[in-house]
């Protein structure tokens, strides 16, 4: 049995716990949150015995080998570092941190302690993403030339910290765009150069709690990326959309066809005459695994012996691209090179 | 009876003639093309008596009061100027010319001769565009904050000149993007500043005729626009798309809702709880007028006494924005101000 | 040049004339209607010289070799017979007549005079129908087992006669269902036996003209058919639908897949793993020929030497099935055998 | 705490347990199945302590107040009766039994013992069904005139008993059609008369296990219903569909509009100009509750004091309609009256 605990009882906690509890060989041991009542309520929903507001007792437990860190972004480094030092494997919610320097320090800590450090890239594990990757690899759409990507939601109106520059400077780029940046690099390789524009188009917003907050960081961003191999990507990010996007929408254009993910044509749609033998749109039937199952199975498999992708390096890459977006936006759009990891 | 002639018997000729022949009070008199056989074939399809390869006899006819100029872009100025000087009203195919200076000269010629000069903006007259404009005016989606626009086709593979820098330097920006630029300014007002990237991603292509040509001008472009009133627009243009876009796809985001034009949800789809009294997507039933009917009726009405929009000024604006795109792309993305008309 | 005239200037006239005028080798000579003003207006829309309210002059013309008969159903026999006797080839609007006996008499007249008699089955020529037929023939969905078919519209509220039992007893079965009956037999072979229910669910209706009429014949019908080879078909017909059906909607179920025509998945959609090599829905790109072009080209080709299908026999079959529907409905649903042609 | 047990560890067990485990105040106590290993595996997936192959110990437990009976249809009466006699509240999987007499006996037993007896009608609780009911009640589509309904799946190929006449004579009518029959009566009131056709179109089939079985009961059925208030319903049932239907598809036609459930326009789509103020299709945003949550919450609420609908009477009604379908099919389609409950 692998003992797992969750640190942070916010919105994303449900995603991790619902998936982990279905996995054989995993025992959910505890939930920790700064708010003890939230920790208790969350633990009760998943029949987890232990709940509390203190990290120390958790780190001392011998029957907890791995933790999911899902606290606010600006606390990631402190929490993850403590866990790594205590010998726990860590799955860290994205964005990895609020700047690339913190990412580098955590990676160094993991290397020194020998504790496993991963970043949680849930989008990679969606069935439509895996299926699209397979179609591209088979040459179904020829050579990929351009990508069109949007990450948009009405906004994370369940917490004030999302909108505070002092806590998370990147705004929509780190909150939503990080998913898209990782998808692009995961599927198509490193982003070499960035041109970007950012804006705060809704300067005040009302949270779900009724509280009205000032928005200090960008809620909208537009970037184009040049990849190492010549592909051009356009990437929109928005936290002020009333409706339209279901987490992300990705359009992949190739010399011989087109793939759309999460469009109105279905979770995946392909115009791929070369593969299908006919012109037209095809929406493959995808497996309907519960959300997060493939993701967490992959994490657990990696911890218990299997090979995994280096998702911590991808965590650092996400910050480096976000920092390039900020630099280009500050230079009113002038293209800037992404710093190497 | 208003006598109308067509100059240029290429791809777009059918669009104009099919619509004009349905209008009461319009008599189609002649088709002129450099290729006399093409002029004859085109005239025959619409039972037009006269066809030829010379402009002079046409300009001398007293029973032709108006002409549609649909020749290659780099001949627009010479042909239109001759027609205006001969006292003919001119409907000029977009883009108006290949640079803004030519546009200014034609506008001056029209002013001096008193001949009416219009540019053919077919997209303005699509039912979904007119309906979207009405919804926005009624406040159905609140204040518009951002626009997402794509103009893409597999490419105009029916003529080599489209891809020759010496003839039409703007490439995809003038061929396809001009439609989107006009839609944005028509619906939302002037574009103040531009940040852009362009590329030629398919450097050689095979025409429908089988001929292979080198591509000298951009076949792909990405721009963001700041409008005078703060709206931000992203605009993609592509002539290398295998499938996906039906002339254009436009997404309009407002503080209270979303409008999509030409998406898989229908020609127009609205998420507009404020107007509909419920959350969800609505696809209004649109009138099914034959393509081009509203457009040409509007032109004829303008000529015969009604008021019209100044579409020649919009023709100039299109070139000014295209030139700003080229300047910003040359400055690797740095935002540049659009020169005033 | 084949000289063609149209008899009947109602709703369907536009369909025939718009298609015929595009065909090379066809000259539109005249429009005849009981209402001379309607004939004139219709002729003007298509630049046809002659218009009138009398059949005799038309029948006497030597430069008219073929006529389209598009008058009310209960006048079909008299008009078509006169034309056949005058040596004209006839394309008769569906339903062929109001009972099978009239159909048999017209077929006999055609045989005796040697004049060509065809019935206008426009649905057969839709691209999605032809494409579906090809997929089935290739075994893309295995053996066909069942068909689900709906013909529905808000109703033909442009004429009172549609709703009068004395004139057209079959109601929705003849007006709309006839299309579906022909499609079934055209694609899958003869209907052997019928079980049916009919109803008049909107006993009074307001015409487009404002006039309110009593409805004497069925506006709703439900039938199941057993085909000669064991396929079972369900067929719904409605003239009281507010929205939902675009002329027809047909679902074809086979042992290995499914084909849908005119559904929200597209004009044709196929679930055909055997052919596509993958599970999922595919919407083939269909040619976009103008409505009616293939239909009328096929008619003209048949007249000028090519072979044609025997659409007059299919006209008779339509009435025989409609009569079986009426018999079964009178026997409160008991299955009845279709009388042989 | 209400102690609940599950009897029957087949396909549908997951549906009930996943929902029940989320409900506060419910404790899952045991799983019983004839196959002890299946019971154990099922209990483990939901962390339920007790699993076994014998009913008696379960009935003897004082801490189990309610049971879900999800055994094969022909065992429903014996199992449910034993539970009712032991004082347990029973939620019985549909169809209630294999004939109406058994339904009447169970209802009598419940009345005599005072134990609560309900039948599990999961479809009633889908959000689209509840929302459609609200729209109809508000008059959004005027008076309902006709319903078009399809229940179809590729077939329950996970058990041989589904296809054995001796065990479940009704075949597709009881397995799938029962859902549709209940939806019709739940939304629109009692079915008065039935005309039907049934067939076995795939006489042999291969189960998921690889075993090939002969099919004794109907795998396809077509019925039309007259409701007490004049609405006409067509209802198709199929267990041989390769693809097309997602459990059910229901089209509701009214004098002023149309509602579609589970179509390609969305889980619910409305053409309802009267309510929306515009013509067009609207797909309301529906709450995304986990499957079964509303259903089981409603059951538990009924047991613990709230009022419930009489779903056992509806269970009997389902059998009475199924029996009328069989009678009409035996009379080659002749309409037959449904026996009163």
PDB file of N, CA, C and O in Angstrom, chain C residues 146 148 150 195 197 201 222 224 226 232 234 236 240-244 249 253 257-258 260 264-265 271 281 331-335, chain D residues 145-146 148 150 195 197 201 222 224 226 232 234 236 240-244 249 253 257-258 260 264-265 271 281 331-335:
ATOM      1  N   UNK C 146     -32.728  -2.113 -40.318  1.00  0.00           N
ATOM      2  CA  UNK C 146     -33.886  -1.257 -40.046  1.00  0.00           C
ATOM      3  C   UNK C 146     -33.616   0.164 -40.534  1.00  0.00           C
ATOM      4  O   UNK C 146     -32.469   0.602 -40.613  1.00  0.00           O
ATOM      5  N   UNK C 148     -35.177   4.224 -40.079  1.00  0.00           N
ATOM      6  CA  UNK C 148     -36.039   5.147 -39.335  1.00  0.00           C
ATOM      7  C   UNK C 148     -36.107   6.434 -40.129  1.00  0.00           C
ATOM      8  O   UNK C 148     -35.081   7.058 -40.394  1.00  0.00           O
ATOM      9  N   UNK C 150     -38.308  10.160 -41.121  1.00  0.00           N
ATOM     10  CA  UNK C 150     -39.306  11.177 -40.786  1.00  0.00           C
ATOM     11  C   UNK C 150     -39.378  12.181 -41.920  1.00  0.00           C
ATOM     12  O   UNK C 150     -38.346  12.641 -42.409  1.00  0.00           O
ATOM     13  N   UNK C 195     -48.229  -1.391 -41.841  1.00  0.00           N
ATOM     14  CA  UNK C 195     -49.109  -1.184 -40.681  1.00  0.00           C
ATOM     15  C   UNK C 195     -49.084   0.302 -40.377  1.00  0.00           C
ATOM     16  O   UNK C 195     -48.005   0.898 -40.322  1.00  0.00           O
ATOM     17  N   UNK C 197     -51.075   4.160 -38.738  1.00  0.00           N
ATOM     18  CA  UNK C 197     -52.010   4.972 -37.956  1.00  0.00           C
ATOM     19  C   UNK C 197     -51.973   6.364 -38.571  1.00  0.00           C
ATOM     20  O   UNK C 197     -50.903   6.850 -38.954  1.00  0.00           O
ATOM     21  N   UNK C 201     -54.390  16.150 -36.283  1.00  0.00           N
ATOM     22  CA  UNK C 201     -54.153  16.689 -34.941  1.00  0.00           C
ATOM     23  C   UNK C 201     -54.327  18.204 -34.875  1.00  0.00           C
ATOM     24  O   UNK C 201     -54.385  18.770 -33.793  1.00  0.00           O
ATOM     25  N   UNK C 222     -48.188   7.578 -39.106  1.00  0.00           N
ATOM     26  CA  UNK C 222     -47.102   6.738 -38.620  1.00  0.00           C
ATOM     27  C   UNK C 222     -47.273   5.386 -39.297  1.00  0.00           C
ATOM     28  O   UNK C 222     -48.360   4.797 -39.237  1.00  0.00           O
ATOM     29  N   UNK C 224     -45.253   1.483 -40.300  1.00  0.00           N
ATOM     30  CA  UNK C 224     -44.085   0.602 -40.376  1.00  0.00           C
ATOM     31  C   UNK C 224     -44.249  -0.235 -41.635  1.00  0.00           C
ATOM     32  O   UNK C 224     -45.364  -0.611 -42.016  1.00  0.00           O
ATOM     33  N   UNK C 226     -42.716  -3.610 -43.900  1.00  0.00           N
ATOM     34  CA  UNK C 226     -41.840  -4.764 -44.074  1.00  0.00           C
ATOM     35  C   UNK C 226     -41.428  -4.782 -45.529  1.00  0.00           C
ATOM     36  O   UNK C 226     -42.275  -4.782 -46.426  1.00  0.00           O
ATOM     37  N   UNK C 232     -37.074  -3.746 -41.859  1.00  0.00           N
ATOM     38  CA  UNK C 232     -38.252  -3.088 -41.296  1.00  0.00           C
ATOM     39  C   UNK C 232     -37.996  -1.574 -41.265  1.00  0.00           C
ATOM     40  O   UNK C 232     -36.918  -1.126 -40.880  1.00  0.00           O
ATOM     41  N   UNK C 234     -39.574   2.279 -40.135  1.00  0.00           N
ATOM     42  CA  UNK C 234     -40.625   3.093 -39.520  1.00  0.00           C
ATOM     43  C   UNK C 234     -40.611   4.454 -40.206  1.00  0.00           C
ATOM     44  O   UNK C 234     -39.552   5.009 -40.497  1.00  0.00           O
ATOM     45  N   UNK C 236     -42.467   8.252 -40.219  1.00  0.00           N
ATOM     46  CA  UNK C 236     -43.367   9.247 -39.655  1.00  0.00           C
ATOM     47  C   UNK C 236     -43.569  10.384 -40.633  1.00  0.00           C
ATOM     48  O   UNK C 236     -42.619  10.811 -41.306  1.00  0.00           O
ATOM     49  N   UNK C 240     -47.453  19.287 -39.054  1.00  0.00           N
ATOM     50  CA  UNK C 240     -47.769  20.205 -37.949  1.00  0.00           C
ATOM     51  C   UNK C 240     -46.559  20.437 -37.054  1.00  0.00           C
ATOM     52  O   UNK C 240     -46.703  20.806 -35.891  1.00  0.00           O
ATOM     53  N   UNK C 241     -45.383  20.236 -37.605  1.00  0.00           N
ATOM     54  CA  UNK C 241     -44.174  20.357 -36.787  1.00  0.00           C
ATOM     55  C   UNK C 241     -43.686  21.804 -36.780  1.00  0.00           C
ATOM     56  O   UNK C 241     -43.436  22.381 -37.838  1.00  0.00           O
ATOM     57  N   UNK C 242     -43.469  22.353 -35.594  1.00  0.00           N
ATOM     58  CA  UNK C 242     -42.961  23.726 -35.519  1.00  0.00           C
ATOM     59  C   UNK C 242     -41.527  23.814 -36.043  1.00  0.00           C
ATOM     60  O   UNK C 242     -41.166  24.743 -36.753  1.00  0.00           O
ATOM     61  N   UNK C 243     -40.711  22.833 -35.692  1.00  0.00           N
ATOM     62  CA  UNK C 243     -39.304  22.831 -36.126  1.00  0.00           C
ATOM     63  C   UNK C 243     -38.703  21.474 -35.847  1.00  0.00           C
ATOM     64  O   UNK C 243     -39.143  20.780 -34.933  1.00  0.00           O
ATOM     65  N   UNK C 244     -37.693  21.119 -36.601  1.00  0.00           N
ATOM     66  CA  UNK C 244     -36.947  19.890 -36.335  1.00  0.00           C
ATOM     67  C   UNK C 244     -36.448  19.184 -37.570  1.00  0.00           C
ATOM     68  O   UNK C 244     -35.321  18.720 -37.617  1.00  0.00           O
ATOM     69  N   UNK C 249     -35.472  13.212 -42.572  1.00  0.00           N
ATOM     70  CA  UNK C 249     -34.378  12.738 -41.726  1.00  0.00           C
ATOM     71  C   UNK C 249     -34.449  11.227 -41.779  1.00  0.00           C
ATOM     72  O   UNK C 249     -35.488  10.635 -41.521  1.00  0.00           O
ATOM     73  N   UNK C 253     -29.834   1.653 -40.197  1.00  0.00           N
ATOM     74  CA  UNK C 253     -29.090   0.813 -39.262  1.00  0.00           C
ATOM     75  C   UNK C 253     -28.696  -0.491 -39.934  1.00  0.00           C
ATOM     76  O   UNK C 253     -29.546  -1.158 -40.546  1.00  0.00           O
ATOM     77  N   UNK C 257     -22.883  -0.986 -38.811  1.00  0.00           N
ATOM     78  CA  UNK C 257     -22.744   0.464 -38.707  1.00  0.00           C
ATOM     79  C   UNK C 257     -24.068   1.172 -38.910  1.00  0.00           C
ATOM     80  O   UNK C 257     -25.128   0.542 -39.038  1.00  0.00           O
ATOM     81  N   UNK C 258     -23.980   2.482 -38.942  1.00  0.00           N
ATOM     82  CA  UNK C 258     -25.166   3.335 -39.011  1.00  0.00           C
ATOM     83  C   UNK C 258     -24.901   4.475 -39.990  1.00  0.00           C
ATOM     84  O   UNK C 258     -23.795   5.008 -40.037  1.00  0.00           O
ATOM     85  N   UNK C 260     -26.703   8.229 -41.058  1.00  0.00           N
ATOM     86  CA  UNK C 260     -27.771   9.198 -40.825  1.00  0.00           C
ATOM     87  C   UNK C 260     -27.757  10.230 -41.943  1.00  0.00           C
ATOM     88  O   UNK C 260     -26.700  10.791 -42.247  1.00  0.00           O
ATOM     89  N   UNK C 264     -28.247  16.404 -37.312  1.00  0.00           N
ATOM     90  CA  UNK C 264     -27.408  17.490 -36.816  1.00  0.00           C
ATOM     91  C   UNK C 264     -25.932  17.128 -36.951  1.00  0.00           C
ATOM     92  O   UNK C 264     -25.071  17.972 -36.762  1.00  0.00           O
ATOM     93  N   UNK C 265     -25.629  15.885 -37.262  1.00  0.00           N
ATOM     94  CA  UNK C 265     -24.230  15.512 -37.515  1.00  0.00           C
ATOM     95  C   UNK C 265     -23.794  15.897 -38.933  1.00  0.00           C
ATOM     96  O   UNK C 265     -22.644  15.644 -39.296  1.00  0.00           O
ATOM     97  N   UNK C 271     -21.341   5.988 -39.119  1.00  0.00           N
ATOM     98  CA  UNK C 271     -20.583   5.226 -38.133  1.00  0.00           C
ATOM     99  C   UNK C 271     -20.288   3.913 -38.832  1.00  0.00           C
ATOM    100  O   UNK C 271     -21.175   3.080 -38.986  1.00  0.00           O
ATOM    101  N   UNK C 281     -17.886   8.849 -35.582  1.00  0.00           N
ATOM    102  CA  UNK C 281     -18.786   9.373 -36.599  1.00  0.00           C
ATOM    103  C   UNK C 281     -18.013  10.179 -37.636  1.00  0.00           C
ATOM    104  O   UNK C 281     -17.179  11.011 -37.292  1.00  0.00           O
ATOM    105  N   UNK C 331     -58.182  -0.110 -40.587  1.00  0.00           N
ATOM    106  CA  UNK C 331     -58.283  -1.360 -39.825  1.00  0.00           C
ATOM    107  C   UNK C 331     -57.527  -1.229 -38.499  1.00  0.00           C
ATOM    108  O   UNK C 331     -56.962  -2.205 -37.996  1.00  0.00           O
ATOM    109  N   UNK C 332     -57.535  -0.037 -37.940  1.00  0.00           N
ATOM    110  CA  UNK C 332     -56.822   0.302 -36.699  1.00  0.00           C
ATOM    111  C   UNK C 332     -55.475  -0.386 -36.564  1.00  0.00           C
ATOM    112  O   UNK C 332     -55.155  -0.979 -35.536  1.00  0.00           O
ATOM    113  N   UNK C 333     -54.681  -0.308 -37.621  1.00  0.00           N
ATOM    114  CA  UNK C 333     -53.289  -0.706 -37.522  1.00  0.00           C
ATOM    115  C   UNK C 333     -52.952  -2.068 -38.090  1.00  0.00           C
ATOM    116  O   UNK C 333     -51.773  -2.402 -38.268  1.00  0.00           O
ATOM    117  N   UNK C 334     -53.959  -2.864 -38.388  1.00  0.00           N
ATOM    118  CA  UNK C 334     -53.686  -4.231 -38.854  1.00  0.00           C
ATOM    119  C   UNK C 334     -52.845  -4.163 -40.130  1.00  0.00           C
ATOM    120  O   UNK C 334     -53.129  -3.403 -41.044  1.00  0.00           O
ATOM    121  N   UNK C 335     -51.814  -4.974 -40.196  1.00  0.00           N
ATOM    122  CA  UNK C 335     -50.917  -4.985 -41.345  1.00  0.00           C
ATOM    123  C   UNK C 335     -51.665  -5.389 -42.605  1.00  0.00           C
ATOM    124  O   UNK C 335     -52.508  -6.288 -42.593  1.00  0.00           O
TER     125      UNK C 335
ATOM    126  N   UNK D 145     -48.537  17.714 -29.066  1.00  0.00           N
ATOM    127  CA  UNK D 145     -49.366  16.921 -29.978  1.00  0.00           C
ATOM    128  C   UNK D 145     -48.799  15.524 -30.227  1.00  0.00           C
ATOM    129  O   UNK D 145     -49.543  14.561 -30.253  1.00  0.00           O
ATOM    130  N   UNK D 146     -47.476  15.445 -30.408  1.00  0.00           N
ATOM    131  CA  UNK D 146     -46.885  14.149 -30.724  1.00  0.00           C
ATOM    132  C   UNK D 146     -45.516  14.014 -30.070  1.00  0.00           C
ATOM    133  O   UNK D 146     -44.823  15.011 -29.831  1.00  0.00           O
ATOM    134  N   UNK D 148     -41.893  11.577 -30.316  1.00  0.00           N
ATOM    135  CA  UNK D 148     -41.112  10.586 -31.075  1.00  0.00           C
ATOM    136  C   UNK D 148     -39.976  10.121 -30.183  1.00  0.00           C
ATOM    137  O   UNK D 148     -39.175  10.931 -29.725  1.00  0.00           O
ATOM    138  N   UNK D 150     -37.026   7.015 -29.117  1.00  0.00           N
ATOM    139  CA  UNK D 150     -36.235   5.834 -29.456  1.00  0.00           C
ATOM    140  C   UNK D 150     -35.416   5.409 -28.254  1.00  0.00           C
ATOM    141  O   UNK D 150     -34.793   6.247 -27.604  1.00  0.00           O
ATOM    142  N   UNK D 195     -50.546   0.160 -30.736  1.00  0.00           N
ATOM    143  CA  UNK D 195     -50.399  -0.630 -31.956  1.00  0.00           C
ATOM    144  C   UNK D 195     -48.920  -0.941 -32.106  1.00  0.00           C
ATOM    145  O   UNK D 195     -48.092  -0.039 -31.968  1.00  0.00           O
ATOM    146  N   UNK D 197     -45.472  -3.621 -33.600  1.00  0.00           N
ATOM    147  CA  UNK D 197     -44.809  -4.652 -34.390  1.00  0.00           C
ATOM    148  C   UNK D 197     -43.527  -5.021 -33.639  1.00  0.00           C
ATOM    149  O   UNK D 197     -42.867  -4.147 -33.086  1.00  0.00           O
ATOM    150  N   UNK D 201     -34.361  -9.501 -35.251  1.00  0.00           N
ATOM    151  CA  UNK D 201     -33.623  -9.285 -36.496  1.00  0.00           C
ATOM    152  C   UNK D 201     -32.190  -9.809 -36.433  1.00  0.00           C
ATOM    153  O   UNK D 201     -31.527  -9.922 -37.452  1.00  0.00           O
ATOM    154  N   UNK D 222     -41.542  -1.705 -32.551  1.00  0.00           N
ATOM    155  CA  UNK D 222     -42.058  -0.408 -32.987  1.00  0.00           C
ATOM    156  C   UNK D 222     -43.472  -0.306 -32.462  1.00  0.00           C
ATOM    157  O   UNK D 222     -44.296  -1.198 -32.735  1.00  0.00           O
ATOM    158  N   UNK D 224     -46.900   2.488 -31.612  1.00  0.00           N
ATOM    159  CA  UNK D 224     -47.493   3.813 -31.464  1.00  0.00           C
ATOM    160  C   UNK D 224     -48.506   3.739 -30.338  1.00  0.00           C
ATOM    161  O   UNK D 224     -49.168   2.721 -30.146  1.00  0.00           O
ATOM    162  N   UNK D 226     -51.681   5.824 -28.226  1.00  0.00           N
ATOM    163  CA  UNK D 226     -52.613   6.936 -28.043  1.00  0.00           C
ATOM    164  C   UNK D 226     -52.717   7.202 -26.561  1.00  0.00           C
ATOM    165  O   UNK D 226     -53.033   6.289 -25.789  1.00  0.00           O
ATOM    166  N   UNK D 232     -50.250  11.514 -29.575  1.00  0.00           N
ATOM    167  CA  UNK D 232     -49.816  10.269 -30.210  1.00  0.00           C
ATOM    168  C   UNK D 232     -48.298  10.148 -30.061  1.00  0.00           C
ATOM    169  O   UNK D 232     -47.561  11.119 -30.277  1.00  0.00           O
ATOM    170  N   UNK D 234     -44.807   7.785 -31.000  1.00  0.00           N
ATOM    171  CA  UNK D 234     -44.177   6.637 -31.649  1.00  0.00           C
ATOM    172  C   UNK D 234     -42.953   6.251 -30.846  1.00  0.00           C
ATOM    173  O   UNK D 234     -42.209   7.115 -30.370  1.00  0.00           O
ATOM    174  N   UNK D 236     -39.724   3.536 -30.692  1.00  0.00           N
ATOM    175  CA  UNK D 236     -38.893   2.481 -31.261  1.00  0.00           C
ATOM    176  C   UNK D 236     -37.965   1.919 -30.212  1.00  0.00           C
ATOM    177  O   UNK D 236     -37.422   2.669 -29.400  1.00  0.00           O
ATOM    178  N   UNK D 240     -30.084  -3.848 -31.378  1.00  0.00           N
ATOM    179  CA  UNK D 240     -29.126  -4.266 -32.413  1.00  0.00           C
ATOM    180  C   UNK D 240     -28.515  -3.074 -33.132  1.00  0.00           C
ATOM    181  O   UNK D 240     -28.044  -3.198 -34.262  1.00  0.00           O
ATOM    182  N   UNK D 241     -28.500  -1.929 -32.465  1.00  0.00           N
ATOM    183  CA  UNK D 241     -28.003  -0.723 -33.122  1.00  0.00           C
ATOM    184  C   UNK D 241     -26.487  -0.599 -32.943  1.00  0.00           C
ATOM    185  O   UNK D 241     -25.989  -0.606 -31.819  1.00  0.00           O
ATOM    186  N   UNK D 242     -25.770  -0.422 -34.028  1.00  0.00           N
ATOM    187  CA  UNK D 242     -24.313  -0.257 -33.921  1.00  0.00           C
ATOM    188  C   UNK D 242     -23.960   1.054 -33.225  1.00  0.00           C
ATOM    189  O   UNK D 242     -23.053   1.110 -32.399  1.00  0.00           O
ATOM    190  N   UNK D 243     -24.673   2.120 -33.556  1.00  0.00           N
ATOM    191  CA  UNK D 243     -24.400   3.429 -32.961  1.00  0.00           C
ATOM    192  C   UNK D 243     -25.538   4.367 -33.302  1.00  0.00           C
ATOM    193  O   UNK D 243     -26.200   4.206 -34.326  1.00  0.00           O
ATOM    194  N   UNK D 244     -25.750   5.364 -32.456  1.00  0.00           N
ATOM    195  CA  UNK D 244     -26.733   6.391 -32.767  1.00  0.00           C
ATOM    196  C   UNK D 244     -27.445   6.936 -31.554  1.00  0.00           C
ATOM    197  O   UNK D 244     -27.631   8.135 -31.422  1.00  0.00           O
ATOM    198  N   UNK D 249     -33.594   8.862 -27.051  1.00  0.00           N
ATOM    199  CA  UNK D 249     -33.697  10.107 -27.787  1.00  0.00           C
ATOM    200  C   UNK D 249     -35.182  10.405 -27.882  1.00  0.00           C
ATOM    201  O   UNK D 249     -35.961   9.561 -28.336  1.00  0.00           O
ATOM    202  N   UNK D 253     -43.170  17.343 -29.807  1.00  0.00           N
ATOM    203  CA  UNK D 253     -43.686  18.356 -30.715  1.00  0.00           C
ATOM    204  C   UNK D 253     -44.941  18.992 -30.129  1.00  0.00           C
ATOM    205  O   UNK D 253     -45.854  18.279 -29.703  1.00  0.00           O
ATOM    206  N   UNK D 257     -43.926  24.825 -30.628  1.00  0.00           N
ATOM    207  CA  UNK D 257     -42.489  24.612 -30.572  1.00  0.00           C
ATOM    208  C   UNK D 257     -42.129  23.148 -30.459  1.00  0.00           C
ATOM    209  O   UNK D 257     -43.005  22.270 -30.533  1.00  0.00           O
ATOM    210  N   UNK D 258     -40.858  22.909 -30.279  1.00  0.00           N
ATOM    211  CA  UNK D 258     -40.312  21.548 -30.268  1.00  0.00           C
ATOM    212  C   UNK D 258     -39.272  21.440 -29.163  1.00  0.00           C
ATOM    213  O   UNK D 258     -38.509  22.378 -28.937  1.00  0.00           O
ATOM    214  N   UNK D 260     -36.203  18.690 -27.939  1.00  0.00           N
ATOM    215  CA  UNK D 260     -35.478  17.436 -28.221  1.00  0.00           C
ATOM    216  C   UNK D 260     -34.607  17.103 -27.023  1.00  0.00           C
ATOM    217  O   UNK D 260     -33.854  17.954 -26.537  1.00  0.00           O
ATOM    218  N   UNK D 264     -28.206  15.577 -31.078  1.00  0.00           N
ATOM    219  CA  UNK D 264     -26.907  16.173 -31.358  1.00  0.00           C
ATOM    220  C   UNK D 264     -26.937  17.679 -31.090  1.00  0.00           C
ATOM    221  O   UNK D 264     -25.894  18.335 -31.108  1.00  0.00           O
ATOM    222  N   UNK D 265     -28.108  18.234 -30.855  1.00  0.00           N
ATOM    223  CA  UNK D 265     -28.171  19.651 -30.465  1.00  0.00           C
ATOM    224  C   UNK D 265     -27.880  19.848 -28.983  1.00  0.00           C
ATOM    225  O   UNK D 265     -27.894  20.983 -28.504  1.00  0.00           O
ATOM    226  N   UNK D 271     -36.859  24.594 -29.445  1.00  0.00           N
ATOM    227  CA  UNK D 271     -37.310  25.609 -30.396  1.00  0.00           C
ATOM    228  C   UNK D 271     -38.598  26.147 -29.786  1.00  0.00           C
ATOM    229  O   UNK D 271     -39.629  25.472 -29.830  1.00  0.00           O
ATOM    230  N   UNK D 281     -32.891  27.568 -32.252  1.00  0.00           N
ATOM    231  CA  UNK D 281     -32.711  26.468 -31.307  1.00  0.00           C
ATOM    232  C   UNK D 281     -31.885  26.934 -30.121  1.00  0.00           C
ATOM    233  O   UNK D 281     -30.851  27.571 -30.279  1.00  0.00           O
ATOM    234  N   UNK D 331     -51.456  -9.642 -33.059  1.00  0.00           N
ATOM    235  CA  UNK D 331     -52.593  -9.351 -33.945  1.00  0.00           C
ATOM    236  C   UNK D 331     -52.125  -8.525 -35.141  1.00  0.00           C
ATOM    237  O   UNK D 331     -52.867  -7.691 -35.656  1.00  0.00           O
ATOM    238  N   UNK D 332     -50.915  -8.773 -35.596  1.00  0.00           N
ATOM    239  CA  UNK D 332     -50.271  -8.047 -36.712  1.00  0.00           C
ATOM    240  C   UNK D 332     -50.608  -6.556 -36.739  1.00  0.00           C
ATOM    241  O   UNK D 332     -50.949  -6.002 -37.771  1.00  0.00           O
ATOM    242  N   UNK D 333     -50.484  -5.911 -35.579  1.00  0.00           N
ATOM    243  CA  UNK D 333     -50.533  -4.457 -35.553  1.00  0.00           C
ATOM    244  C   UNK D 333     -51.850  -3.869 -35.096  1.00  0.00           C
ATOM    245  O   UNK D 333     -51.931  -2.669 -34.844  1.00  0.00           O
ATOM    246  N   UNK D 334     -52.865  -4.672 -34.982  1.00  0.00           N
ATOM    247  CA  UNK D 334     -54.167  -4.125 -34.609  1.00  0.00           C
ATOM    248  C   UNK D 334     -54.078  -3.444 -33.237  1.00  0.00           C
ATOM    249  O   UNK D 334     -53.531  -3.990 -32.300  1.00  0.00           O
ATOM    250  N   UNK D 335     -54.650  -2.250 -33.149  1.00  0.00           N
ATOM    251  CA  UNK D 335     -54.583  -1.507 -31.898  1.00  0.00           C
ATOM    252  C   UNK D 335     -55.301  -2.257 -30.778  1.00  0.00           C
ATOM    253  O   UNK D 335     -56.356  -2.857 -31.003  1.00  0.00           O
TER     254      UNK D 335
END
